[in-house]
CSV table of C-alpha atoms and ligand atoms in Angstrom, one decimal:
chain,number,residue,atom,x,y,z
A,1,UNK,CA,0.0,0.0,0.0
A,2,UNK,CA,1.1,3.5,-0.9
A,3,UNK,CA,1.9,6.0,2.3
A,4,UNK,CA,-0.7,7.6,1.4
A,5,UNK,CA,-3.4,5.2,1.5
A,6,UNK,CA,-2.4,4.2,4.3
A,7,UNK,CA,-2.2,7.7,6.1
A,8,UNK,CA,-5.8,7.7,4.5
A,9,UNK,CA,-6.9,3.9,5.8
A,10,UNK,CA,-5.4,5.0,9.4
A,11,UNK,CA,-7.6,8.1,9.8
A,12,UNK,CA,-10.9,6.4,8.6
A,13,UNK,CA,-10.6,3.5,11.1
A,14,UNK,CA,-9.3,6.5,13.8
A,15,UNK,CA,-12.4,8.5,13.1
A,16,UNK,CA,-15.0,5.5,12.8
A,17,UNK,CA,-13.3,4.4,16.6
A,18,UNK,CA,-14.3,5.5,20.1
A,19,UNK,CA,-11.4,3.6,21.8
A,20,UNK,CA,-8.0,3.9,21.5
A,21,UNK,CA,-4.9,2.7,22.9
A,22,UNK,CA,-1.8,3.4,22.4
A,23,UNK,CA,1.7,1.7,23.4
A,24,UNK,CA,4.7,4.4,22.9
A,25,UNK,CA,8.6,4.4,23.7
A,26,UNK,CA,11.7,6.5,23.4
A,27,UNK,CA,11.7,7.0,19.8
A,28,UNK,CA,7.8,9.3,20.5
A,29,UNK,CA,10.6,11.6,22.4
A,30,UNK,CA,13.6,11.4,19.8
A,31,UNK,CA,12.4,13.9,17.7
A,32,UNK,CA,12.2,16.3,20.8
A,33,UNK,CA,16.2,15.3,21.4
A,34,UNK,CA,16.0,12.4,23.5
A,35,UNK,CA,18.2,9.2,22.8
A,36,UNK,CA,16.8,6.3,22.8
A,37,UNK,CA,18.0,3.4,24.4
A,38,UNK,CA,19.0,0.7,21.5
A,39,UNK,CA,19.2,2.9,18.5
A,40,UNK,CA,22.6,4.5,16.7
A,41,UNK,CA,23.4,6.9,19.6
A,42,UNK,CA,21.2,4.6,22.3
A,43,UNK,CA,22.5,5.1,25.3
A,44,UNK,CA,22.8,1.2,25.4
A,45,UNK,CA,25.3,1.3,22.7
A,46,UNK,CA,27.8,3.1,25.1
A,47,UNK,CA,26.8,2.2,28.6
A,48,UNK,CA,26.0,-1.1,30.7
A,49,UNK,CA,22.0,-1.1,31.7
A,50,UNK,CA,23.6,-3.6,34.5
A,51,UNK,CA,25.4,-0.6,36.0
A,52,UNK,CA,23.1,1.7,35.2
A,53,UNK,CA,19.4,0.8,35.6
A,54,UNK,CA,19.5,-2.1,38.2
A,55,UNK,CA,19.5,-2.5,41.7
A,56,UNK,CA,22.9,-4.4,41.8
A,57,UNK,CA,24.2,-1.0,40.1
A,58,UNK,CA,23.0,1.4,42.7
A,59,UNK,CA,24.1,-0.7,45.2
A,60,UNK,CA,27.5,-0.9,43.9
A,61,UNK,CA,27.7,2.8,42.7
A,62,UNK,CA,24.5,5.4,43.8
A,63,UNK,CA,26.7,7.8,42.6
A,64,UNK,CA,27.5,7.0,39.4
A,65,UNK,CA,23.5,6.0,38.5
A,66,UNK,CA,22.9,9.1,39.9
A,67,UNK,CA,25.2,10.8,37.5
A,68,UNK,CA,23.1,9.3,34.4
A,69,UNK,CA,20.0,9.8,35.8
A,70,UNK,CA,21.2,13.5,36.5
A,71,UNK,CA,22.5,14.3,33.2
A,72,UNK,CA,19.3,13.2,31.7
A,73,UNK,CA,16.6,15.2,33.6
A,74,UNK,CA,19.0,17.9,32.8
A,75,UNK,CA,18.6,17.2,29.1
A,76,UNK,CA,15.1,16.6,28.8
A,77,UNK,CA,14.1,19.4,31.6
A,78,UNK,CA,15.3,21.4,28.7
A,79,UNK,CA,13.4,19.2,25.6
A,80,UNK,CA,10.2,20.3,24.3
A,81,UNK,CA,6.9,17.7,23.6
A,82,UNK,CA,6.9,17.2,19.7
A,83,UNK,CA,4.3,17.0,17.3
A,84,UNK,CA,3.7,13.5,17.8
A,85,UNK,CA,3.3,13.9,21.8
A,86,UNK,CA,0.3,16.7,20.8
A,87,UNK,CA,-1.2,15.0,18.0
A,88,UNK,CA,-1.9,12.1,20.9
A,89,UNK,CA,-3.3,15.0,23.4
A,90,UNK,CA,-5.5,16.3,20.8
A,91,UNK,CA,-6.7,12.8,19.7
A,92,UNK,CA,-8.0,12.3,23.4
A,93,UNK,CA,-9.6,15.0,23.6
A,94,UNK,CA,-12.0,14.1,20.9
A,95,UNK,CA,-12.7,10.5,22.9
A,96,UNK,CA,-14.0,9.6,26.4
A,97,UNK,CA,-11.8,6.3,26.3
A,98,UNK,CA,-8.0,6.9,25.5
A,99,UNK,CA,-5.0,5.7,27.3
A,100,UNK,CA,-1.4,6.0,26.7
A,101,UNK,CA,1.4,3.1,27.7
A,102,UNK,CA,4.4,4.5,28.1
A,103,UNK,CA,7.5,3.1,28.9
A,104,UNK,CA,9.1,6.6,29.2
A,105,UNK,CA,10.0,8.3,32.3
A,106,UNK,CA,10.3,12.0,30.8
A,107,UNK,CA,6.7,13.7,31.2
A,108,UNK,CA,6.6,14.6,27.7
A,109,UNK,CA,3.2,13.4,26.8
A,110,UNK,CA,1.9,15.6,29.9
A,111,UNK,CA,3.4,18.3,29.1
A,112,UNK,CA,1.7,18.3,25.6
A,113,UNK,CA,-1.4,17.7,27.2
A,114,UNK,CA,-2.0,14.1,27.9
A,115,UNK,CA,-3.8,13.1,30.9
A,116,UNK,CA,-4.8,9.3,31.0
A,117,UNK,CA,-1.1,8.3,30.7
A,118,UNK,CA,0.2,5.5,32.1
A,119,UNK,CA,4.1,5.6,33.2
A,120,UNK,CA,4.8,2.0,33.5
A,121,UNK,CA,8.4,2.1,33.8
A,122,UNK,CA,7.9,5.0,36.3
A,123,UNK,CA,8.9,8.6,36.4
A,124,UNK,CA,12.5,10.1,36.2
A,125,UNK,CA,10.5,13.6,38.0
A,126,UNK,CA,10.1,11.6,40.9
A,127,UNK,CA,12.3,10.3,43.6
A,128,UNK,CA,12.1,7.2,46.3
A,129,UNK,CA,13.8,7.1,49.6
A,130,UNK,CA,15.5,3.6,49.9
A,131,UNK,CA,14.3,3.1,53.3
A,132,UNK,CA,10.8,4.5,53.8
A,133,UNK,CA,9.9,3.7,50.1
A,134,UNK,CA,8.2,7.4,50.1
A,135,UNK,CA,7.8,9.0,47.0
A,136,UNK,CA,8.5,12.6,46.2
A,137,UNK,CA,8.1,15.0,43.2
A,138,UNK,CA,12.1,16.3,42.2
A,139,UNK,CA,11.9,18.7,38.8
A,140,UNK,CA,15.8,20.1,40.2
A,141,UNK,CA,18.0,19.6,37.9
A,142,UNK,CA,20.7,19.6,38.0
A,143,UNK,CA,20.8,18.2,41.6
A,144,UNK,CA,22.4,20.2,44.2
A,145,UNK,CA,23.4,16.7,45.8
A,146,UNK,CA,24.5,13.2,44.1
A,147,UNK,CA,23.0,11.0,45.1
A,148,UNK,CA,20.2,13.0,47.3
A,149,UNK,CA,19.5,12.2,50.5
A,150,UNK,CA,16.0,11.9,52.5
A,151,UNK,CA,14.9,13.5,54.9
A,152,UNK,CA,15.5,10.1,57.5
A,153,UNK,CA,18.9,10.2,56.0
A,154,UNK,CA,18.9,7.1,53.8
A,155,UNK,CA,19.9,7.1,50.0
A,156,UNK,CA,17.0,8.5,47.3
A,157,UNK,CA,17.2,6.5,44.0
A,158,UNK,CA,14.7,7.5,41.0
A,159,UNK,CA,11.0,6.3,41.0
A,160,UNK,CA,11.8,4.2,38.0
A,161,UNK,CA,11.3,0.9,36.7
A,162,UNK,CA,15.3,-1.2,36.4
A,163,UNK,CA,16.1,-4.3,35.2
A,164,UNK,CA,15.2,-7.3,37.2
A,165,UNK,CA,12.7,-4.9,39.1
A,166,UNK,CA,8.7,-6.1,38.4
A,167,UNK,CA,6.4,-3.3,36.9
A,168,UNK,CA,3.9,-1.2,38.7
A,169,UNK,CA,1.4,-3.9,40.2
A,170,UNK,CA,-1.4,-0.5,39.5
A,171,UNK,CA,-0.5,0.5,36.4
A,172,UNK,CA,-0.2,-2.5,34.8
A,173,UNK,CA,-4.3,-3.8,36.1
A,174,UNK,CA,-5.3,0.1,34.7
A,175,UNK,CA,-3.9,-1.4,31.6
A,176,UNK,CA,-5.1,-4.7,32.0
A,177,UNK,CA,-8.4,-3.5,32.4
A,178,UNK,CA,-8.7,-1.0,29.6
A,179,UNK,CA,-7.2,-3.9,27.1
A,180,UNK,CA,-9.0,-6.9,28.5
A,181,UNK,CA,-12.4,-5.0,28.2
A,182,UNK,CA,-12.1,-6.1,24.6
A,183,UNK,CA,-13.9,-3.2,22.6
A,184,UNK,CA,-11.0,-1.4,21.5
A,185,UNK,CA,-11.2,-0.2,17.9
A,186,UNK,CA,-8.1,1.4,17.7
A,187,UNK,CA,-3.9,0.5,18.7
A,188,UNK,CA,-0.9,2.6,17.8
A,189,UNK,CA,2.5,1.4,18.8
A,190,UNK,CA,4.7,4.1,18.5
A,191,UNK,CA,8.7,4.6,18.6
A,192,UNK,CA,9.4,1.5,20.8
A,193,UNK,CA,11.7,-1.5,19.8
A,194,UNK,CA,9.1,-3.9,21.8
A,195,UNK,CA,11.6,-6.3,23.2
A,196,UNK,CA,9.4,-6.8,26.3
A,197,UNK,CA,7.1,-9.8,26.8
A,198,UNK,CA,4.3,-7.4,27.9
A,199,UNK,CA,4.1,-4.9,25.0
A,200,UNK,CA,3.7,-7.8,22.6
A,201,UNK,CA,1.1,-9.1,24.7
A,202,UNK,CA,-0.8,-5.8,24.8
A,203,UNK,CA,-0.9,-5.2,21.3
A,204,UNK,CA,-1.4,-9.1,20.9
A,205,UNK,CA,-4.6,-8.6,23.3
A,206,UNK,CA,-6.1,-5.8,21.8
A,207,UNK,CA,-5.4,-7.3,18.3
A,208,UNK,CA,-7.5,-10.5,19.1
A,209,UNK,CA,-9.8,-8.3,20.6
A,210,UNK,CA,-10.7,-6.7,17.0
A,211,UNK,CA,-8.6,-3.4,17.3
A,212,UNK,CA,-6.9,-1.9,14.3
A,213,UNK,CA,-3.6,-2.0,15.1
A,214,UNK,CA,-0.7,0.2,13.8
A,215,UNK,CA,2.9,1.0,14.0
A,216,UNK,CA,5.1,3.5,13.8
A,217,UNK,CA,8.5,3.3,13.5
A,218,UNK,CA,11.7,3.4,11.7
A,219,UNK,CA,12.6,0.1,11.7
A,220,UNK,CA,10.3,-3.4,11.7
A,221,UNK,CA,10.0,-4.9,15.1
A,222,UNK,CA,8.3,-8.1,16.1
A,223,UNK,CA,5.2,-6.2,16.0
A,224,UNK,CA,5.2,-5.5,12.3
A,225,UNK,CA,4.2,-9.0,11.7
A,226,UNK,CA,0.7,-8.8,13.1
A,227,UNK,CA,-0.1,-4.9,12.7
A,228,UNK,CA,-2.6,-4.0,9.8
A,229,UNK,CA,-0.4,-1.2,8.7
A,230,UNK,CA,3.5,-0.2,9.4
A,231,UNK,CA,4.9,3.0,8.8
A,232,UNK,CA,8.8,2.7,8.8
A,233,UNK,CA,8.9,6.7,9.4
A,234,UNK,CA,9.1,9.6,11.9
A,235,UNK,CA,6.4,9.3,14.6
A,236,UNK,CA,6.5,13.2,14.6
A,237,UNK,CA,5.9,13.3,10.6
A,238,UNK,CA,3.3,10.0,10.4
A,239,UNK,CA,1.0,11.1,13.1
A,240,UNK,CA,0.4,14.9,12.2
A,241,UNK,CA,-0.8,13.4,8.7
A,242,UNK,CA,-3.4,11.4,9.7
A,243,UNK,CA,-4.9,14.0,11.9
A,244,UNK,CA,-4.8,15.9,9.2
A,245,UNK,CA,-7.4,14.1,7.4
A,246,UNK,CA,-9.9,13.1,10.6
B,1,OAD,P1,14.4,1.6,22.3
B,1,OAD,O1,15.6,2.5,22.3
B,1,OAD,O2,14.7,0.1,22.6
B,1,OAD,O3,13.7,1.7,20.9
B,1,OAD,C1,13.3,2.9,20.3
B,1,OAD,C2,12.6,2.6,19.0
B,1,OAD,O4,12.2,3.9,18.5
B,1,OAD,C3,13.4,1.9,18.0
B,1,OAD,O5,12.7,0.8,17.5
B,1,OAD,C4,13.6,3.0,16.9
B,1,OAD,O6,13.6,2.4,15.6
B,1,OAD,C5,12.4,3.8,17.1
B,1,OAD,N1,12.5,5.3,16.7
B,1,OAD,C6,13.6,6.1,16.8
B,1,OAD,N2,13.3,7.3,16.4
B,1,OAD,C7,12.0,7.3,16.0
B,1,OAD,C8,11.1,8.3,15.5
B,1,OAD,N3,11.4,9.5,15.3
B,1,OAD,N4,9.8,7.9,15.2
B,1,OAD,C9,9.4,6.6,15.4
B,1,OAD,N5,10.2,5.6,15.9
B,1,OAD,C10,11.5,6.0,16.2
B,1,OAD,O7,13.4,2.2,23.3
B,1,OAD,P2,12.2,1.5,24.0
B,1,OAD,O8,11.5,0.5,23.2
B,1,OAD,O9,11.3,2.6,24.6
B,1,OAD,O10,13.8,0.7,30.1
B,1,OAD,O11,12.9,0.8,25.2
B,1,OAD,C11,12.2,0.1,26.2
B,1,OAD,C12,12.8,0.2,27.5
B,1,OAD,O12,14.2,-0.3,27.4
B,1,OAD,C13,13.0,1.6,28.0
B,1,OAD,O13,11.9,2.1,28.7
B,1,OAD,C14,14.2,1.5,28.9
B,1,OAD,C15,15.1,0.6,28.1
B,1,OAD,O14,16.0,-0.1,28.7
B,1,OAD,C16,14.4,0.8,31.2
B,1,OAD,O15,15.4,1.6,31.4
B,1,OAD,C17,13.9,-0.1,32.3
């Protein structure tokens, strides 16, 4: 199919649907000058995730996590939401049943507008004392301390999902039970390389479930096999073109 039937296809089924899901990852924020994790410049390419994003790291080096985590709420404090993040807040606001997946910790789809947004790899605007497990909005950056302290004295570490850590038990039922429902019409995955069991299995689930399902990236991912249509382009290009025509 040419790009632009499909652009055409996608905004018919989008208008003719009253609910939509949609899975997104770091490539949604690339365009607004965010790596991504596993692409070109990831920051996997360059870095160990085992000394970076899991507890055994922390434990072995706070500081050094800390460092990361620092330099990148810098960065993105000073990144913009893209035209891809405010297509998706103006799509909701057409609908009474929207929800967006995210696995990214940056805010961006808030601060275009979103609000049924589901962070389910946590925040990197929020911190968690190591002791008390309290959790506390941070937007400093960057820190005045590394690694900050609480209150009670004991380490902070960022409210955010690491390796070997389980997900959100709340987020992922709000999910569960906006998939599982089985009368959604409409599924964008967007910008996400889907290596994790669980975003296969919520595209899977609203697949079987009838939904139109759709992704956008730049590269095929195990996804591509069972979406009705694949755009290997810029999320911030593809999604402002089908809005265009609802
Ligand atoms: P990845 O870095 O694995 O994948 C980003 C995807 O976005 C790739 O498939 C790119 O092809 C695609 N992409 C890049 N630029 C794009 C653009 N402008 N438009 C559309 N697509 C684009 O990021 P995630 O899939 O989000 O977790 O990674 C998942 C998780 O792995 C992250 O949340 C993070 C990481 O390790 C933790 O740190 C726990």
């Amino acid at each position: 199919m040419e790009q632009n039937e499909k652009i055409l296809l996608c905004a018919k089924k989008l208008k003719e649907s009253k609910k939509v899901f949609v899975i997104t990852g770091a490539g949604i924020s690339a365009e607004s000058g965010i790596p991504t994790f596993r692409g070109k410049d990831g920051y996997w390419k360059n870095n160990s995730p085992q000394k970076l994003a899991s507890p055994e790291g922390f434990a072995e080096n706070p500081k050094l996590v800390w460092e990361w985590y620092d330099y990148r709420r810098t960065l993105i404090k000073d990144c913009e939401p893209n035209p891809a993040h405010y297509v998706l807040s103006d799509i909701e606001k057409k609908l009474t049943q929207f929800m967006i997946a995210t696995q990214n910790v940056d805010g961006l789809h808030q601060r275009a507008g979103s609000n049924n947004v589901v962070e389910i790899h946590g925040s990197i605007w929020e911190i968690k004392c190591t002791e008390e497990n309290k959790i506390e909005k941070n937007t400093e950056a960057p820190l005045k301390e590394l690694p900050p302290k609480c209150s009670c004295g004991a380490l902070m570490r960022p409210n955010v999902v690491w390796f070997g850590e389980t997900l959100p038990e709340i987020q992922l039922m709000k999910i569960y039970n906006f998939i599982k429902s089985g009368d959604v019409d409409f599924t964008f995955v967007i910008g996400t390389s889907a290596l994790f069991y669980y975003i296969i299995d919520w595209a899977q689930i609203a697949k079987q479930s009838g939904s139109f399902l759709v992704e956008i990236n730049l590269d095929n991912t195990t996804i591509s096999s069972i979406a009705d249509v694949v755009f290997l382009d810029k999320a911030g290009l593809i999604l402002p073109e089908i809005y265009n025509h609802l």
